[in-house]
PDB file of C-alpha atoms in Angstrom:
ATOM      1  CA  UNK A  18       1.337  28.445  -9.711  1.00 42.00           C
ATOM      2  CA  UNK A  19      -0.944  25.637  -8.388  1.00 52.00           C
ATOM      3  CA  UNK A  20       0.632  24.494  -5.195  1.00 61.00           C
ATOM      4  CA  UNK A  21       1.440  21.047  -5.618  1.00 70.00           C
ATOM      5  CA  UNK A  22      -0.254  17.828  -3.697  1.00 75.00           C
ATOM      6  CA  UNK A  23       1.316  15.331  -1.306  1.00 77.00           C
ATOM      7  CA  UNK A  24       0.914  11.996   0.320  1.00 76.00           C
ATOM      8  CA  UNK A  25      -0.605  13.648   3.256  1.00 79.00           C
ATOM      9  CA  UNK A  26      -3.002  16.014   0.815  1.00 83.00           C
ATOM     10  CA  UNK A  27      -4.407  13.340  -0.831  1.00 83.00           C
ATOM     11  CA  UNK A  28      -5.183  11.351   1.734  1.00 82.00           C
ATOM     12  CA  UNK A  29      -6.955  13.824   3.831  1.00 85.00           C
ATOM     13  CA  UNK A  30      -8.791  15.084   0.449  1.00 87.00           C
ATOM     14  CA  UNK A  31     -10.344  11.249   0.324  1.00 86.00           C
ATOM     15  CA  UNK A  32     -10.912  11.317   4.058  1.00 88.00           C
ATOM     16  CA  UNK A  33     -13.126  14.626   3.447  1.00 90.00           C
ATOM     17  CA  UNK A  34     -14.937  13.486   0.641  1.00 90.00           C
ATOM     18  CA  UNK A  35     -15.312  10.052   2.557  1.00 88.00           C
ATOM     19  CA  UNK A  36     -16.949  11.577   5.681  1.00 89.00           C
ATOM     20  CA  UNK A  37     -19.115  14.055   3.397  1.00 91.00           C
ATOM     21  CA  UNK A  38     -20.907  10.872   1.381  1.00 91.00           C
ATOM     22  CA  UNK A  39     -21.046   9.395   4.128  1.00 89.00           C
ATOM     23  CA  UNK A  40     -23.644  12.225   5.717  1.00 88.00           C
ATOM     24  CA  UNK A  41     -25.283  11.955   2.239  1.00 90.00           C
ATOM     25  CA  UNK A  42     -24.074  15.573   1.380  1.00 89.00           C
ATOM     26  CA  UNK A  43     -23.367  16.790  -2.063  1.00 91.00           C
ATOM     27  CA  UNK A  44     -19.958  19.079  -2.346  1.00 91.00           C
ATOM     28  CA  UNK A  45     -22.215  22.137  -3.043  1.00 91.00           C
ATOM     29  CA  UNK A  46     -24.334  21.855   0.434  1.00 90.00           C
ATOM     30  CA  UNK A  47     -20.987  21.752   2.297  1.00 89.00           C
ATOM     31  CA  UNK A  48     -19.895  24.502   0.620  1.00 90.00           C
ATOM     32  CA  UNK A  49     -23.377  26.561   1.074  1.00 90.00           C
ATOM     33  CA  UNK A  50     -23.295  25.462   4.561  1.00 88.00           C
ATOM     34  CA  UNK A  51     -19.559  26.905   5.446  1.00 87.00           C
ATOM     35  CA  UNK A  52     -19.980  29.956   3.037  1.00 88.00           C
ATOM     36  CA  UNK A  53     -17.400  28.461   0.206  1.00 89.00           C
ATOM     37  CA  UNK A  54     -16.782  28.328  -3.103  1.00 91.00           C
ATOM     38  CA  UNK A  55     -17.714  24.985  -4.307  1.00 90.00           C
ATOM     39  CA  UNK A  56     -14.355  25.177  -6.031  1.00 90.00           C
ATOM     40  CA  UNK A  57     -12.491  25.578  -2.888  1.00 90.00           C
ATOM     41  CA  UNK A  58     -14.097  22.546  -1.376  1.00 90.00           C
ATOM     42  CA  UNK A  59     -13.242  20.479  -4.311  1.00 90.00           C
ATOM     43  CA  UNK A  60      -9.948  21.407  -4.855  1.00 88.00           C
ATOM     44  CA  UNK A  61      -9.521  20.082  -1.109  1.00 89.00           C
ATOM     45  CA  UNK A  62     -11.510  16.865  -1.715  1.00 87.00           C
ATOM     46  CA  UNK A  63      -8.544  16.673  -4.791  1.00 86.00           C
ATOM     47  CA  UNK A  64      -5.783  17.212  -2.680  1.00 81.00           C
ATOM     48  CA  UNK A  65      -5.216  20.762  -2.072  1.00 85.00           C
ATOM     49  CA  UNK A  66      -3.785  21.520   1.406  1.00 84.00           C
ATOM     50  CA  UNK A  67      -6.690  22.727   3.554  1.00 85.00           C
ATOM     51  CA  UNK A  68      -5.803  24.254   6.744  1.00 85.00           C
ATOM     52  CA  UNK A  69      -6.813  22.918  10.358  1.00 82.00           C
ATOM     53  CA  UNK A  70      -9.245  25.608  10.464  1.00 83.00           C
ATOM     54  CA  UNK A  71     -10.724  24.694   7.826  1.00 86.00           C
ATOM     55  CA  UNK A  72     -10.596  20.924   8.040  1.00 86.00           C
ATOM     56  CA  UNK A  73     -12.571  21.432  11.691  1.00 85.00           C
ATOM     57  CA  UNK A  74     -14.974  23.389  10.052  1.00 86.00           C
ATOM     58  CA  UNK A  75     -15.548  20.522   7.753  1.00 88.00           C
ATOM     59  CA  UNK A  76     -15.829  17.885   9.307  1.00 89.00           C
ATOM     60  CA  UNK A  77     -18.033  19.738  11.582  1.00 86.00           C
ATOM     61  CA  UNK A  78     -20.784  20.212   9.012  1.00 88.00           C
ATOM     62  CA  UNK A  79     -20.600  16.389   8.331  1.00 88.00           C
ATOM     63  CA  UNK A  80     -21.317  15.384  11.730  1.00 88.00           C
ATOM     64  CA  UNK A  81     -17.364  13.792  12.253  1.00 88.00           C
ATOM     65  CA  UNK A  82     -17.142  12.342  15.726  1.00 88.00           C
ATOM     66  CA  UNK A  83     -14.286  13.804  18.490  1.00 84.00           C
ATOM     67  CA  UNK A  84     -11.603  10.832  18.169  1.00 83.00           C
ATOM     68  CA  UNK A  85     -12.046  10.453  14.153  1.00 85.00           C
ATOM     69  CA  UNK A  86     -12.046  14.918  13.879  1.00 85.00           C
ATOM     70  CA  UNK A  87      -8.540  14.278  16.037  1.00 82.00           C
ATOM     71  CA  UNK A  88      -7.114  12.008  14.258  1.00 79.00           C
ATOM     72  CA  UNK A  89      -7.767  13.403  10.504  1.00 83.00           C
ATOM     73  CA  UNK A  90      -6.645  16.634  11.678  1.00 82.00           C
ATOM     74  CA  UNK A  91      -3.477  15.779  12.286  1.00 76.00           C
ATOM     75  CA  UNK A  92      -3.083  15.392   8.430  1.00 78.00           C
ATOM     76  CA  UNK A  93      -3.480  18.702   8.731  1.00 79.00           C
ATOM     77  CA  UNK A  94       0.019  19.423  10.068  1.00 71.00           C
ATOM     78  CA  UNK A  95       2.952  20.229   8.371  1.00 64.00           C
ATOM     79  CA  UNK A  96       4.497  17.542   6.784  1.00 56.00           C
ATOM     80  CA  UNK A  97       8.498  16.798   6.378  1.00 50.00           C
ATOM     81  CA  UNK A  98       9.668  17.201   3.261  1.00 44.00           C
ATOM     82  CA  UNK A  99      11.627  14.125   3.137  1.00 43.00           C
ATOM     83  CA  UNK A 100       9.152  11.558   4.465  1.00 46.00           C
ATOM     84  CA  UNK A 101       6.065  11.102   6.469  1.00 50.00           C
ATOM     85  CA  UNK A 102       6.232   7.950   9.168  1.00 50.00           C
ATOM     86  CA  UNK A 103       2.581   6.282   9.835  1.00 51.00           C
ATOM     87  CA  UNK A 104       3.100   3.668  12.720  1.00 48.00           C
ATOM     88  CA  UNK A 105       1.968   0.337  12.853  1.00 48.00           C
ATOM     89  CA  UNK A 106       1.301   0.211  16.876  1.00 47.00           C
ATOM     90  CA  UNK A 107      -0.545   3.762  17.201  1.00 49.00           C
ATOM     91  CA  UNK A 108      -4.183   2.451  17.688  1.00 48.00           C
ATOM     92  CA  UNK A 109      -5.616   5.119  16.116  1.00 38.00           C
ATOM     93  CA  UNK A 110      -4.288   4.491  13.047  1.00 48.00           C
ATOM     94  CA  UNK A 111      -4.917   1.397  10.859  1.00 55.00           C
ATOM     95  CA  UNK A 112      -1.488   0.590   9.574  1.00 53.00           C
ATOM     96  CA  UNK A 113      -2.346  -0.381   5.790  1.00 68.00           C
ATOM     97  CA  UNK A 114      -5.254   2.653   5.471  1.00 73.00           C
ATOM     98  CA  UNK A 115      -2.732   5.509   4.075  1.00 77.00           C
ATOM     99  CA  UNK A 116      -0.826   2.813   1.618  1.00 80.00           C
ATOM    100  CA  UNK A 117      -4.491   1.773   0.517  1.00 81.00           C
ATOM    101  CA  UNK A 118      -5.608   5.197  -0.672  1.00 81.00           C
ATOM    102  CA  UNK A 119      -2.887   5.787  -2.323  1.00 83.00           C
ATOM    103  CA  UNK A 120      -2.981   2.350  -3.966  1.00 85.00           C
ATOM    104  CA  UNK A 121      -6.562   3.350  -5.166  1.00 83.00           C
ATOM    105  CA  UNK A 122      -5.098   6.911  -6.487  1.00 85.00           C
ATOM    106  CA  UNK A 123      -2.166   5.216  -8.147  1.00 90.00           C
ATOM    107  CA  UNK A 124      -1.494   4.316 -11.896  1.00 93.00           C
ATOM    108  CA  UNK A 125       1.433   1.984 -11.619  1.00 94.00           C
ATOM    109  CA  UNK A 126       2.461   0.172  -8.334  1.00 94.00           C
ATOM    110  CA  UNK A 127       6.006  -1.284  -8.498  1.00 95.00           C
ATOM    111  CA  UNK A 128       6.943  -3.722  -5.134  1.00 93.00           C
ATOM    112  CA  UNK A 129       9.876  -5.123  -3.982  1.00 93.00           C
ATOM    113  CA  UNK A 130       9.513  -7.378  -1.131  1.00 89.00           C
ATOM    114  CA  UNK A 131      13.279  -9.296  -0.034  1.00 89.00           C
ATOM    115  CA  UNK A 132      11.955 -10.775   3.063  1.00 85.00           C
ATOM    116  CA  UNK A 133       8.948 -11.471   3.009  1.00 86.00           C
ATOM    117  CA  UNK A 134       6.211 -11.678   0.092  1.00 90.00           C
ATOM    118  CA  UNK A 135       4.439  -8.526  -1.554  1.00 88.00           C
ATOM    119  CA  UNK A 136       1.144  -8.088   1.121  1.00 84.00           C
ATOM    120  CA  UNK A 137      -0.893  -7.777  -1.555  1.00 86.00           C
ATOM    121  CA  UNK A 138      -0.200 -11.411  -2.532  1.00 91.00           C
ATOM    122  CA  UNK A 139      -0.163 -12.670   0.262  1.00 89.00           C
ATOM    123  CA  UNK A 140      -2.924 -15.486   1.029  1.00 90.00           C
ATOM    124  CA  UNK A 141      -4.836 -15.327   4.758  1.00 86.00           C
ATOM    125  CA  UNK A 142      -2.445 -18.178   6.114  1.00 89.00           C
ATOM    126  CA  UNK A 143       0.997 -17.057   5.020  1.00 90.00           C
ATOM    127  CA  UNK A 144       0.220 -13.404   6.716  1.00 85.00           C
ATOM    128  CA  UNK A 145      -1.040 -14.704   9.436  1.00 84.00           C
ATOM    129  CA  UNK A 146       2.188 -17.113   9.583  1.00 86.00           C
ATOM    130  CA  UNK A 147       4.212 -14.017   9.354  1.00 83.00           C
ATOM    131  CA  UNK A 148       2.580 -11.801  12.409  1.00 78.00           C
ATOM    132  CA  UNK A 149       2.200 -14.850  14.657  1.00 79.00           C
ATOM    133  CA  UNK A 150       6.548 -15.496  13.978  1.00 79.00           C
ATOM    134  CA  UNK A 151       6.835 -11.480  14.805  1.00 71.00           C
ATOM    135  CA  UNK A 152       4.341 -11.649  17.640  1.00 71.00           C
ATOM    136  CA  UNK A 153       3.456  -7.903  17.321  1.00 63.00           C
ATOM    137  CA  UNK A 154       0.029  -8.352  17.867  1.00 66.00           C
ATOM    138  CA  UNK A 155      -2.516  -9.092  20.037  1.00 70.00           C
ATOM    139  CA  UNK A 156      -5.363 -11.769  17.932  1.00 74.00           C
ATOM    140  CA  UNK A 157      -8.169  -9.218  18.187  1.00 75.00           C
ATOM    141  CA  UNK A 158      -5.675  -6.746  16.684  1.00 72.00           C
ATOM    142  CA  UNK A 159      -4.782  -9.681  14.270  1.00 74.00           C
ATOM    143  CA  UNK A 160      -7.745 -10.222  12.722  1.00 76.00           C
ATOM    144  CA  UNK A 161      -8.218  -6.633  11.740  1.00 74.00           C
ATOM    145  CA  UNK A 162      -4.741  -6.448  10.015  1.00 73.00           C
ATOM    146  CA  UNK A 163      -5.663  -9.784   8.082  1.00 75.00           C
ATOM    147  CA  UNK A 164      -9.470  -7.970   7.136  1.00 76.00           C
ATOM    148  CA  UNK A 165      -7.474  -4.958   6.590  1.00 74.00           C
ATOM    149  CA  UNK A 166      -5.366  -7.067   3.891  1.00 75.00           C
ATOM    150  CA  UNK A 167      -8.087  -8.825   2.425  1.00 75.00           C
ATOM    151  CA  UNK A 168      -9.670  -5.620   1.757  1.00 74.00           C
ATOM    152  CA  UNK A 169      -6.512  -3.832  -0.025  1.00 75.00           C
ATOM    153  CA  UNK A 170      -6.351  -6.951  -2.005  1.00 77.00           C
ATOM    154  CA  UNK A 171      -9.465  -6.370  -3.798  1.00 76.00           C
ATOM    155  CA  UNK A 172      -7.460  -3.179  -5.568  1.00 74.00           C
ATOM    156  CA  UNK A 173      -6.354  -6.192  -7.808  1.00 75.00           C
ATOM    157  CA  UNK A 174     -10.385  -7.072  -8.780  1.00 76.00           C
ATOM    158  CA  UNK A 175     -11.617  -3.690  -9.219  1.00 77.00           C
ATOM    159  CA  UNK A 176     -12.471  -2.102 -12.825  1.00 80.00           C
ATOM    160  CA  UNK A 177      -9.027  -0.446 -14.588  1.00 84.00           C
ATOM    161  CA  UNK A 178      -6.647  -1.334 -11.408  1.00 86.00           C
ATOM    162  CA  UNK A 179      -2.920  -0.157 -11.606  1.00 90.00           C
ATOM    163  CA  UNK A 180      -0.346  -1.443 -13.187  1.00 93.00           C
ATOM    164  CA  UNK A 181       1.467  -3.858 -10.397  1.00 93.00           C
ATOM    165  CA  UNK A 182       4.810  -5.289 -10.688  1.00 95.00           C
ATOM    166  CA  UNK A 183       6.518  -7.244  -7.966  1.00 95.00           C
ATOM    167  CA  UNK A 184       9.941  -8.193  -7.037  1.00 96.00           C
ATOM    168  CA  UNK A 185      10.070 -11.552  -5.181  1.00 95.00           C
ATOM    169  CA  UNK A 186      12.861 -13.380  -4.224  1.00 94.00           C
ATOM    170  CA  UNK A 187      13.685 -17.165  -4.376  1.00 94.00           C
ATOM    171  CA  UNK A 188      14.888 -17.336  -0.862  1.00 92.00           C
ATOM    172  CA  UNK A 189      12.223 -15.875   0.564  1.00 91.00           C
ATOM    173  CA  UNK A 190       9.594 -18.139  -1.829  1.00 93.00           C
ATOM    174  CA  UNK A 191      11.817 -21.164  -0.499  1.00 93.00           C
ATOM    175  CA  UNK A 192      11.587 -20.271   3.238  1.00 88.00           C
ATOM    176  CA  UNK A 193       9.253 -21.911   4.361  1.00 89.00           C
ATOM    177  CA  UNK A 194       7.181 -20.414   6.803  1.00 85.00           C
ATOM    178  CA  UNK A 195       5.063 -23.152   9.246  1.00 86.00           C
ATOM    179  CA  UNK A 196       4.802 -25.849   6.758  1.00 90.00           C
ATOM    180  CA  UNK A 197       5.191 -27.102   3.222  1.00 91.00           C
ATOM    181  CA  UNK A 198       1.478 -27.175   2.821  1.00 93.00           C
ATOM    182  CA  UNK A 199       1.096 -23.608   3.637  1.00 94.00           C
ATOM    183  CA  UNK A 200       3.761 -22.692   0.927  1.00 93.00           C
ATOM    184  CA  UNK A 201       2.232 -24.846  -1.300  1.00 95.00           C
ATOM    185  CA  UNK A 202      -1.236 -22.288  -1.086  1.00 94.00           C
ATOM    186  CA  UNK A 203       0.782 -19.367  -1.267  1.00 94.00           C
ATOM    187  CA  UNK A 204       2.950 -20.009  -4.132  1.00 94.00           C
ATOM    188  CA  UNK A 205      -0.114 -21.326  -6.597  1.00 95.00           C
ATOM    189  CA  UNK A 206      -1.559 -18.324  -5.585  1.00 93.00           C
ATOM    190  CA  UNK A 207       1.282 -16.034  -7.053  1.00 95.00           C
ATOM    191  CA  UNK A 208       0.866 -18.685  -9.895  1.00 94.00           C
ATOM    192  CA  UNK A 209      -2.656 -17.689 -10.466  1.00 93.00           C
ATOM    193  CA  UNK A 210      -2.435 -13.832 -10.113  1.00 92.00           C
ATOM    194  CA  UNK A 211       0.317 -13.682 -13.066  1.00 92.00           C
ATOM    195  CA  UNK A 212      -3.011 -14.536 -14.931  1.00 91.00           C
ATOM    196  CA  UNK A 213      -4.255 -11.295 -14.146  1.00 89.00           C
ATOM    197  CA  UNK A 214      -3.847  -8.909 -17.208  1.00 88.00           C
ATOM    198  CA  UNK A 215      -2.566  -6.127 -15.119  1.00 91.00           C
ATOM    199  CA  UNK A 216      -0.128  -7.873 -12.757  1.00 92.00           C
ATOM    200  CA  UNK A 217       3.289  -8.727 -13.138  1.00 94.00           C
ATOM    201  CA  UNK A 218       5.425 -11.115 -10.842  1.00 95.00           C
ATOM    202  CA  UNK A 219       9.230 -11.572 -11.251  1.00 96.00           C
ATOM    203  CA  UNK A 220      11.238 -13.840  -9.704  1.00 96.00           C
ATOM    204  CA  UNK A 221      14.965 -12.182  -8.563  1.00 94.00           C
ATOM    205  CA  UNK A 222      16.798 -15.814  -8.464  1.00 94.00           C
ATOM    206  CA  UNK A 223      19.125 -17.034  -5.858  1.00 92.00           C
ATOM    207  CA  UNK A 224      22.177 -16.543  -8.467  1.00 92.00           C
ATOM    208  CA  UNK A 225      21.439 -13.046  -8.904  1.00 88.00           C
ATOM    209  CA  UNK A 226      23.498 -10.510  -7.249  1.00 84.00           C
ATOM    210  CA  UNK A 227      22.495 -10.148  -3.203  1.00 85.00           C
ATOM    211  CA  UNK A 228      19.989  -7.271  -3.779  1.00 80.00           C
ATOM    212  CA  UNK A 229      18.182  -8.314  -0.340  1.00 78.00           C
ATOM    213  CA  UNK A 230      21.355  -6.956   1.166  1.00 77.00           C
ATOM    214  CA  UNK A 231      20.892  -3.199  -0.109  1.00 75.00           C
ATOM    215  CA  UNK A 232      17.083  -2.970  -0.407  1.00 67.00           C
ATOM    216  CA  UNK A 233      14.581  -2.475   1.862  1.00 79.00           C
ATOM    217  CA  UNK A 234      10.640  -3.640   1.426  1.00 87.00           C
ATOM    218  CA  UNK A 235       9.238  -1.006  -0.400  1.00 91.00           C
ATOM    219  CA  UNK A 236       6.526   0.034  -2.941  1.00 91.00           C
ATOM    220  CA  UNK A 237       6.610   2.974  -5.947  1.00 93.00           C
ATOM    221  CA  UNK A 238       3.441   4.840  -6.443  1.00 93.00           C
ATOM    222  CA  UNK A 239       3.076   6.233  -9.690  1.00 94.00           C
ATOM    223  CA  UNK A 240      -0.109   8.891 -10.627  1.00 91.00           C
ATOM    224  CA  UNK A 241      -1.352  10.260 -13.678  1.00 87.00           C
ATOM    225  CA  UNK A 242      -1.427  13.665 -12.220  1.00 82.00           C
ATOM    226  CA  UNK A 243       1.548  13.853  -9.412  1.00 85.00           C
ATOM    227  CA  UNK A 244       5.328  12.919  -8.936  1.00 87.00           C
ATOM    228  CA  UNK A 245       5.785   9.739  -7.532  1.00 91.00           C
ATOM    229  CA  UNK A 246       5.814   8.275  -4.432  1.00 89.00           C
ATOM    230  CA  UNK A 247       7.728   5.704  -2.456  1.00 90.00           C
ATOM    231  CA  UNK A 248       6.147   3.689   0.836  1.00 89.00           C
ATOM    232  CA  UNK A 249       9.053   2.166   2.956  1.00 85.00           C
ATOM    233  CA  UNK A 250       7.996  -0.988   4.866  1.00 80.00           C
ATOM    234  CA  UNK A 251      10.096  -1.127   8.665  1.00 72.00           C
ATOM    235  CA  UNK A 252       9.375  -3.638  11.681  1.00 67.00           C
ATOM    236  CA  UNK A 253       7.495  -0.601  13.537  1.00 65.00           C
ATOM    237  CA  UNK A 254       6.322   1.696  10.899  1.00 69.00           C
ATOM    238  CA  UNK A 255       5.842   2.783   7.475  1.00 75.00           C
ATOM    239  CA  UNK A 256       7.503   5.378   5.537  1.00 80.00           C
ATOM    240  CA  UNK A 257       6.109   7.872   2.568  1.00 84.00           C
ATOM    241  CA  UNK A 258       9.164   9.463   0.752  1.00 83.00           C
ATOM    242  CA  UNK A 259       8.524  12.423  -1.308  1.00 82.00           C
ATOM    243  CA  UNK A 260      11.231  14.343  -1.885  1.00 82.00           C
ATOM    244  CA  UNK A 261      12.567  13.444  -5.101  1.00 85.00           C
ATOM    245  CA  UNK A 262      16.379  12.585  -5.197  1.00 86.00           C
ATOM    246  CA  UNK A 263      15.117  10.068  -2.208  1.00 87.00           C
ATOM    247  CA  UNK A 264      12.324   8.705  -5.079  1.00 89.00           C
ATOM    248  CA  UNK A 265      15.118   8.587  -7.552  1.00 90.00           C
ATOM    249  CA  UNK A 266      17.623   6.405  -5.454  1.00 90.00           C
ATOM    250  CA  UNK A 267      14.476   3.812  -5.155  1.00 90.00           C
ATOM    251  CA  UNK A 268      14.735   4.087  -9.133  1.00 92.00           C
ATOM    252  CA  UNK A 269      18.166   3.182  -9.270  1.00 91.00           C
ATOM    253  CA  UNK A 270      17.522   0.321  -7.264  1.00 89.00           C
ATOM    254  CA  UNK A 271      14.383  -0.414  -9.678  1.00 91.00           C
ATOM    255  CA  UNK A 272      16.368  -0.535 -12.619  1.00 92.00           C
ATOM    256  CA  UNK A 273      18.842  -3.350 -11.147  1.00 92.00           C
ATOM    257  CA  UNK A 274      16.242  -5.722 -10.091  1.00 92.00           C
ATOM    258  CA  UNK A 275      14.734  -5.525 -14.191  1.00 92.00           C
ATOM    259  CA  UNK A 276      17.770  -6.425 -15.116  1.00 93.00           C
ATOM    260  CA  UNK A 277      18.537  -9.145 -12.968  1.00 93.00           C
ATOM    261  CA  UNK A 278      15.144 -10.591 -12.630  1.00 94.00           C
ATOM    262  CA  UNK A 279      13.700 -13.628 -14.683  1.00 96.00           C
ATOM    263  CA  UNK A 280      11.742 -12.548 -17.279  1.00 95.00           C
ATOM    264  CA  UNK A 281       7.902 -12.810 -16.444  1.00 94.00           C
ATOM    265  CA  UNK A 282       7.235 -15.800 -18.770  1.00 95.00           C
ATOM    266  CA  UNK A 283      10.306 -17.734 -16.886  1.00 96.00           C
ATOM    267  CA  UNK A 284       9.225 -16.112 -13.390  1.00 96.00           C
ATOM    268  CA  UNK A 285       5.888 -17.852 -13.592  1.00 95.00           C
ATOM    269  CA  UNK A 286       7.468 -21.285 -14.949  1.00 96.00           C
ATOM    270  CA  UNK A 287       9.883 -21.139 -11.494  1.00 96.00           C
ATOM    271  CA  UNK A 288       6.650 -20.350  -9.354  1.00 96.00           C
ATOM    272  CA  UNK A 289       5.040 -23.325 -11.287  1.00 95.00           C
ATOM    273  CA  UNK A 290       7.774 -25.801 -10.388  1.00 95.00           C
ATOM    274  CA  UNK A 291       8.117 -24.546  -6.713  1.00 94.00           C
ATOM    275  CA  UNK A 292       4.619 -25.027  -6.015  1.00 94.00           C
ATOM    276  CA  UNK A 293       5.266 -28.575  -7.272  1.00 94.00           C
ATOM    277  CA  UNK A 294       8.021 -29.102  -5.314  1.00 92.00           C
ATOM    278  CA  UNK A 295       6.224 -27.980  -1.571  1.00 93.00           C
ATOM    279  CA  UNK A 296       2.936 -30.317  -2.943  1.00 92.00           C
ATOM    280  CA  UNK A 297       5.652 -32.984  -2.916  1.00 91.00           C
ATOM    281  CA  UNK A 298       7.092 -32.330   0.054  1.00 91.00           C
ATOM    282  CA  UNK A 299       3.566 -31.840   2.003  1.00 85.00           C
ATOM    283  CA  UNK A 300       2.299 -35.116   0.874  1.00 81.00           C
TER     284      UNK A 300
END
């Protein structure tokens, strides 16, 4: 039986094959170098669990420098079977890296954001709006986070992006965060990505049950190839679930907000009028 990938797998697979190109090395001279089947390295590369052994011998043909070999070994370890936690203050990690690769793996990305907007939506202002109220971060480590954004926001331009449907709710679209002016930027701009073929906003109205209450920020991955995923957004950290009855609960939850949801045609009308409303308000 072919042992199954994870979150964890895949992401160190695109870390290997990430630090190989970047040496200029095809998959066979790696393998000629360590003495393996260029099969074995690919299946790794895929998302096959490699083991630290192997992962140092790696990254040791590519050249991989001490504090970047550290910290991609610990993928390495064994992961929970429930969930795998990636913090947002450990300064070896970037925060939004693991969600981006598997972003870029994914098929079908389904959001719901109840307290703030989807981060992949979100303009340069608005985030910045939203770190500054939290005041987690320092403004060198700001400006990273907000390149860091811009960059996972260009999964949305690439050739054949996933699927991407988002939750967003109207009290959050109607808080508004610093001024009317800066709402009035971020809501056209959810008015111009439902243009986009592949993404789908809808609006979870204020007379719709309290779903905000019950659900937490979070994002399904789906893949071609692999069960799905689910990436928990907290104030310190983020969350991969894999074990499925957890995936299935975020289902359930899925299945509530499509039916209480405006329909997209209606969602985009509302986002229409509200960006309206804070250009009224701002002049």
């Amino acid at each position: 039986m072919t042992e199954k990938s994870t979150v964890r797998t895949r992401e160190m697979g695109v870390e290997l094959k990430s630090q190989r190109e970047a040496k200029q090395m095809s998959l066979r001279e790696v393998a000629r170098r360590a003495h393996w089947s260029a099969s074995k390295v690919s299946g790794w590369e895929n998302g096959r669990r490699i083991s630290p052994i192997d992962a140092a011998i790696y990254l040791a043909h590519c050249g991989t420098e001490a504090a970047e070999r550290a910290r991609l070994l610990q993928l390495t370890r064994p992961p929970s079977e429930l969930y795998w936690v990636r913090p947002y203050f450990d300064k070896l990690v970037d925060p939004m890296k693991s969600l981006i690769i598997q972003e870029n793996l994914a098929t079908t990305v389904i959001s719901n954001s109840p307290t703030a907007l989807p981060g992949m939506l979100q303009t340069e202002d608005y985030l910045r709006g939203i770190h500054e109220l939290a005041g987690r971060y320092t403004t060198d480590r700001l400006k990273l986070l907000i390149q860091a954004r811009i960059d996972r926001q260009r999964l949305l331009e690439r050739r054949n992006p996933p699927h991407c449907i988002y939750f967003v709710y109207e009290h959050t679209l109607r808080s508004v965060l610093r001024d009317p002016a800066l709402m009035h930027e971020q809501v056209q701009y959810l008015v111009l990505a439902t243009n986009l073929p592949h993404c789908t906003i809808r609006v979870v109205p204020a007379s719709a049950p309290p779903y905000h209450l019950v659900g937490s920020r979070f994002t399904i991955l789906e893949f071609a190839e692999h069960p799905p995923v689910v990436y928990e957004e907290t104030f310190a950290a983020g969350l991969f679930v894999d074990d499925p009855v957890a995936v299935e609960a975020f289902y359930v939850l899925r299945t509530r907000l499509d039916q209480a949801a405006l329909p997209e045609q209606e969602s985009r009308e509302f986002l229409v009028r509200l960006a309206e409303e804070f250009d009224l308000m701002a002049n």
